[in-house]
Short mmCIF file of C-alpha atoms in Angstrom, two decimals:
data_model
loop_
_atom_site.label_atom_id
_atom_site.label_comp_id
_atom_site.label_asym_id
_atom_site.label_seq_id
_atom_site.Cartn_x
_atom_site.Cartn_y
_atom_site.Cartn_z
CA THR A 1 118.26 167.22 73.36
CA VAL A 2 116.06 165.07 75.93
CA THR A 3 112.22 165.44 74.84
CA ASP A 4 109.34 165.36 77.90
CA ALA A 5 108.75 161.69 75.48
CA GLU A 6 111.94 160.59 76.47
CA LEU A 7 112.63 161.90 80.13
CA ASP A 8 109.24 160.39 80.80
CA GLU A 9 110.47 156.99 80.06
CA TYR A 10 113.22 157.33 81.82
CA ILE A 11 111.98 158.35 85.56
CA THR A 12 109.32 155.34 84.64
CA GLY A 13 112.63 152.95 84.63
CA LEU A 14 113.46 154.17 87.61
CA VAL A 15 110.07 153.97 89.56
CA ASN A 16 110.56 150.02 87.81
CA ALA A 17 113.37 149.56 89.35
CA ASP A 18 112.79 150.47 93.12
CA LYS A 19 109.71 148.83 93.04
CA GLU A 20 111.82 145.90 92.26
CA MET A 21 114.17 146.93 94.81
CA TYR A 22 111.82 147.45 97.85
CA SER A 23 109.17 144.65 96.93
CA GLY A 24 109.06 142.88 100.41
CA ASP A 25 111.97 145.05 101.26
CA ASP A 26 111.91 147.03 103.70
CA VAL A 27 115.79 147.08 105.56
CA SER A 28 116.76 148.17 101.95
CA TYR A 29 114.30 150.65 101.51
CA TYR A 30 114.78 152.40 104.86
CA GLU A 31 118.63 151.95 103.95
CA MET A 32 118.62 153.80 100.93
CA MET A 33 116.09 156.13 101.99
CA ASN A 34 117.69 157.29 105.10
CA TYR A 35 121.23 156.31 105.39
CA TYR A 36 122.63 156.48 101.58
CA GLY A 37 120.73 159.28 101.04
CA TYR A 38 119.89 157.69 97.76
CA PRO A 39 116.34 159.63 95.76
CA THR A 40 113.70 157.47 96.28
CA TYR A 41 111.02 157.30 93.19
CA TYR A 42 108.89 154.18 94.51
CA LYS A 43 107.45 154.51 97.68
CA PRO A 44 105.83 150.78 99.01
CA GLU A 45 102.33 150.56 99.99
CA GLY A 46 101.20 150.29 103.76
CA TYR A 47 103.70 152.43 105.28
CA ARG A 48 102.61 155.48 108.26
CA ALA A 49 104.74 158.29 109.60
CA VAL A 50 105.08 158.60 113.15
CA LEU A 51 106.38 160.73 116.37
CA HIS A 52 107.17 159.44 119.27
CA VAL A 53 108.13 160.47 122.90
CA LEU A 54 111.18 158.34 124.06
CA LEU A 55 110.91 158.12 128.39
CA PRO A 56 114.12 157.53 130.40
CA VAL A 57 113.51 154.53 132.53
CA ASP A 58 115.50 153.23 135.99
CA GLU A 59 118.06 151.42 134.61
CA ALA A 60 118.46 148.22 136.69
CA LEU A 61 114.05 148.20 136.01
CA LEU A 62 115.05 148.54 132.66
CA ASN A 63 117.75 146.09 132.16
CA ASN A 64 115.96 143.15 133.88
CA TYR A 65 113.28 143.43 131.38
CA ASN A 66 115.97 143.24 128.57
CA ASP A 67 117.38 140.16 129.80
CA LEU A 68 114.07 138.82 130.84
CA VAL A 69 112.91 138.92 127.32
CA ALA A 70 115.85 138.28 126.04
CA ARG A 71 116.30 134.73 127.94
CA TYR A 72 112.88 134.05 126.68
CA GLU A 73 113.18 134.44 123.21
CA GLU A 74 117.04 132.04 123.73
CA GLN A 75 114.22 129.80 125.38
CA GLN A 76 112.17 129.89 122.12
CA ASP A 77 114.74 129.35 119.55
CA SER A 78 116.01 126.43 121.46
CA GLU A 79 112.99 124.58 122.43
CA PRO A 80 112.86 121.40 120.06
CA VAL A 81 111.01 121.59 117.25
CA GLU A 82 108.08 118.69 116.86
CA GLY A 83 108.37 115.81 114.60
CA ALA A 84 112.70 116.57 114.67
CA GLU A 85 114.84 113.69 115.67
CA VAL A 86 117.02 114.06 118.49
CA SER A 87 119.98 111.89 118.67
CA GLU A 88 119.56 109.69 121.90
CA SER A 89 123.49 110.36 122.85
CA ALA A 90 122.63 114.20 123.57
CA GLU A 91 122.97 115.01 126.34
CA PRO A 92 120.11 117.47 127.80
CA GLU A 93 121.99 121.47 128.53
CA VAL A 94 122.40 122.64 132.21
CA THR A 95 120.70 126.03 131.80
CA ALA A 96 119.27 128.19 134.19
CA GLU A 97 115.84 128.47 135.24
CA PRO A 98 112.91 129.53 132.81
CA VAL A 99 111.58 132.44 132.04
CA THR A 100 107.88 132.91 132.24
CA ALA A 101 105.76 135.06 129.95
CA GLU A 102 104.45 136.02 133.88
CA GLN A 103 107.84 137.33 134.45
CA ILE A 104 107.95 138.86 131.70
CA GLU A 105 104.86 141.07 132.30
CA ALA A 106 105.49 141.78 135.92
CA ALA A 107 108.52 143.59 134.89
CA ARG A 108 107.21 145.48 131.71
CA GLN A 109 104.29 146.72 133.78
CA ALA A 110 107.12 147.54 136.77
CA VAL A 111 108.94 149.78 134.13
CA LEU A 112 105.27 151.38 133.15
CA ALA A 113 104.75 151.88 136.27
CA SER A 114 107.99 153.82 137.09
CA VAL A 115 107.16 156.35 133.93
CA GLN A 116 103.60 156.57 134.84
CA SER A 117 103.88 160.40 136.38
CA ALA A 118 105.60 161.67 133.05
CA VAL A 119 103.23 159.83 130.64
CA ASP A 120 100.02 161.51 132.33
CA GLU A 121 101.86 164.53 132.08
CA ILE A 122 102.73 164.37 128.69
CA MET A 123 98.84 163.56 127.98
CA GLU A 124 97.52 166.04 129.76
CA LYS A 125 99.40 168.62 128.08
CA TYR A 126 98.62 166.98 124.65
CA SER A 127 94.58 166.94 124.88
CA ALA A 128 94.95 170.66 126.28
CA GLY A 129 96.31 171.36 122.22
CA THR A 130 99.78 171.33 122.78
CA PRO A 131 101.23 169.98 119.17
CA PHE A 132 102.81 166.78 119.47
CA ALA A 133 106.06 167.48 118.12
CA ASP A 134 106.57 170.10 120.84
CA LEU A 135 106.13 167.13 123.24
CA VAL A 136 108.44 165.47 121.36
CA ALA A 137 111.12 168.18 121.76
CA GLU A 138 110.06 168.61 125.46
CA TYR A 139 109.90 165.58 126.24
CA GLY A 140 111.95 163.06 124.34
CA THR A 141 115.12 161.50 124.56
CA ASP A 142 115.37 160.09 120.70
CA PRO A 143 118.37 161.42 118.82
CA GLY A 144 117.29 160.85 116.18
CA MET A 145 114.24 163.13 116.35
CA GLN A 146 115.91 165.80 117.40
CA GLN A 147 117.60 165.36 113.49
CA GLU A 148 116.71 168.25 111.27
CA GLY A 149 113.03 167.87 109.46
CA ALA A 150 112.67 164.43 111.58
CA LEU A 151 109.03 166.18 113.34
CA GLU A 152 107.96 166.77 109.66
CA ALA A 153 108.74 163.89 108.57
CA GLY A 154 109.21 161.06 111.26
CA TYR A 155 109.56 157.53 111.14
CA GLU A 156 108.55 155.93 108.49
CA VAL A 157 107.09 152.28 110.15
CA ALA A 158 104.45 149.64 107.88
CA ALA A 159 103.25 145.84 109.50
CA THR A 160 106.05 144.13 107.84
CA SER A 161 109.27 146.51 108.87
CA MET A 162 111.41 144.45 110.53
CA ILE A 163 114.27 147.60 111.09
CA TRP A 164 112.11 148.50 114.27
CA GLU A 165 112.45 146.30 117.42
CA ILE A 166 108.79 144.48 117.39
CA PRO A 167 107.24 146.29 120.46
CA PHE A 168 107.30 149.98 118.38
CA ARG A 169 106.48 148.64 114.99
CA ASP A 170 103.24 147.48 115.94
CA GLY A 171 102.45 150.14 119.27
CA ALA A 172 103.09 152.34 115.72
CA MET A 173 100.63 150.64 114.07
CA SER A 174 97.92 150.46 116.83
CA ILE A 175 96.89 153.48 116.21
CA GLU A 176 93.43 153.57 114.66
CA SER A 177 93.39 156.96 113.49
CA VAL A 178 95.71 160.36 111.93
CA GLY A 179 96.27 162.25 115.32
CA GLY A 180 96.09 159.33 117.59
CA VAL A 181 98.27 158.57 120.24
CA SER A 182 99.41 154.83 121.14
CA GLU A 183 99.26 153.47 124.67
CA PRO A 184 103.22 152.98 126.26
CA VAL A 185 105.28 151.43 124.78
CA VAL A 186 108.28 149.64 126.78
CA GLY A 187 110.62 149.13 124.27
CA SER A 188 114.68 148.06 124.89
CA ARG A 189 115.62 151.71 125.34
CA GLY A 190 112.91 153.02 127.51
CA VAL A 191 108.69 153.70 126.95
CA HIS A 192 107.49 154.98 123.51
CA ILE A 193 104.66 157.61 124.12
CA ILE A 194 103.90 157.14 119.62
CA TYR A 195 102.06 159.81 117.56
CA TYR A 196 100.32 158.97 114.39
CA LEU A 197 101.34 161.54 112.03
CA ARG A 198 100.26 160.87 108.75
CA ASP A 199 99.74 158.28 106.30
CA VAL A 200 102.86 157.63 103.38
CA PRO A 201 101.25 157.33 99.99
CA GLY A 202 102.32 154.45 98.10
CA GLY A 203 103.69 154.47 94.63
CA ALA A 204 105.01 156.15 92.46
CA VAL A 205 106.61 159.41 93.38
CA GLU A 206 105.48 162.95 92.80
CA LEU A 207 108.72 164.83 91.20
CA SER A 208 108.61 168.54 91.48
CA ALA A 209 109.32 170.54 87.97
CA GLU A 210 113.20 171.32 89.54
CA GLU A 211 113.52 167.29 90.29
CA ARG A 212 112.73 166.48 86.64
CA GLU A 213 114.83 168.91 85.39
CA GLU A 214 117.93 167.59 87.33
CA ILE A 215 117.24 164.30 85.69
CA ARG A 216 117.08 165.70 82.65
CA THR A 217 120.09 167.22 82.87
CA GLN A 218 121.95 163.80 83.97
CA ILE A 219 120.66 161.90 81.24
CA LEU A 220 122.16 164.69 78.72
CA SER A 221 125.14 164.82 80.23
CA GLU A 222 125.25 160.30 79.81
CA ARG A 223 124.44 161.12 76.47
CA GLN A 224 126.72 163.76 76.11
CA ASN A 225 129.68 161.25 77.83
CA GLU A 226 128.92 158.63 75.38
CA LEU A 227 128.70 160.17 72.25
CA LEU A 228 132.40 161.79 73.56
CA ASP A 229 133.21 158.37 73.82
CA THR A 230 132.18 156.79 70.65
CA THR A 231 133.71 159.62 68.25
CA ILE A 232 136.80 159.48 69.91
CA GLY A 233 137.25 155.68 69.98
CA GLU A 234 136.22 156.27 66.21
CA ARG A 235 138.75 158.94 65.09
CA MET A 236 141.62 157.24 66.18
CA ALA A 237 140.66 153.63 64.81
CA ALA A 238 140.84 155.28 61.27
CA ALA A 239 143.67 157.51 62.25
CA GLU A 240 147.25 156.45 61.29
CA ILE A 241 149.56 157.41 63.73
CA ILE A 242 153.06 159.11 63.62
CA TYR A 243 155.26 159.28 66.61
CA THR A 244 157.44 162.61 67.01
CA ASP A 245 160.83 162.06 68.15
CA GLU A 246 159.35 163.63 71.62
CA ALA A 247 156.76 160.41 72.11
CA ALA A 248 160.16 157.92 71.31
CA PRO A 249 160.13 156.38 74.91
CA TYR A 250 156.23 155.66 74.81
CA ILE A 251 156.82 153.66 71.48
CA PRO A 252 157.07 150.98 73.23
CA VAL A 253 154.11 151.43 75.98
CA LEU A 254 151.29 152.78 73.16
CA GLU A 255 152.09 150.44 70.91
CA ALA A 256 151.42 147.14 72.96
CA GLU A 257 148.62 148.27 74.23
CA ALA A 258 147.12 148.77 70.77
CA ALA A 259 148.58 145.66 69.68
CA ASP A 260 145.92 144.53 72.80
CA GLU A 261 143.19 146.40 72.02
CA SER A 262 143.02 145.26 68.80
CA ALA A 263 143.77 141.58 69.50
CA GLY A 264 140.45 141.70 71.58
CA GLU A 265 138.22 143.31 69.10
CA ALA A 266 139.79 141.03 66.82
CA SER A 267 138.37 137.50 69.07
CA GLU A 268 134.65 139.33 69.11
CA THR A 269 134.33 141.33 65.63
CA VAL A 270 135.50 139.81 61.62
CA ILE A 271 137.36 143.61 60.39
CA GLY A 272 136.37 144.61 57.38
CA GLY A 273 138.72 147.09 55.04
CA ALA A 274 138.58 151.13 56.20
CA ASP A 275 139.05 154.19 54.27
CA ALA A 276 142.28 156.03 53.85
CA PRO A 277 143.20 157.29 57.26
CA ALA A 278 143.62 160.47 58.53
CA THR A 279 147.23 161.34 59.81
CA VAL A 280 147.68 162.05 63.58
CA ALA A 281 151.12 163.56 65.29
CA VAL A 282 151.68 162.68 68.74
CA GLY A 283 154.28 163.85 70.41
#
């Protein structure tokens, strides 16, 4: 049997293990929860669930914006670190004309302007009382939002999240209160309008009675298997094995395996006397 106290202790162990695993590791938390389907017994603090409408953008406009952003980031990465030694023999690389922050902002505004009419239409409907989930279903193009249960659960985002694009993450965290909507956010796949669905409570996940009983059954099964293995091992160790004629072809293999096991055990423990052995026929 598994008592309630033993069940609580086991669940506490699951909670502590998840807490240690997910502490400061947003990627592992999200992957375990969404991609691998593992149950989560602890949720880190600071997460909120959001929905979003992803509006498609003219390909040329979006490609221009993405290209400028990529080149700008590459420039930032290649700039020499202050105080670092620079080899006198190193020849300067020939690079394209530097991208400026002003160019990126101009490209971003061009992307926003191209979808402004759709943004106005969505916000007008939302202000008139249309549920945001309905607007996601009507206007959104993100496949993730079309999966079963996505409109109820939302995407979980925190200020430290590394799995989301930074503009999307920061846009999601910029909304002041539940039920609020962000300003349009330009990302690599289009323009996002983000809705603050709810806060995600941190700490140990509250389990239903059914979930607790599933864990109790798992613990019981583990104990039964351990007892079975131990009991069989003890009986085999105490038995005198007598082979029948039918078993003769297998005797060399079986004796070799037994010798290997005995050698392994002898190297770890000192074996003392034994009670009178049982007799088992194998054939």
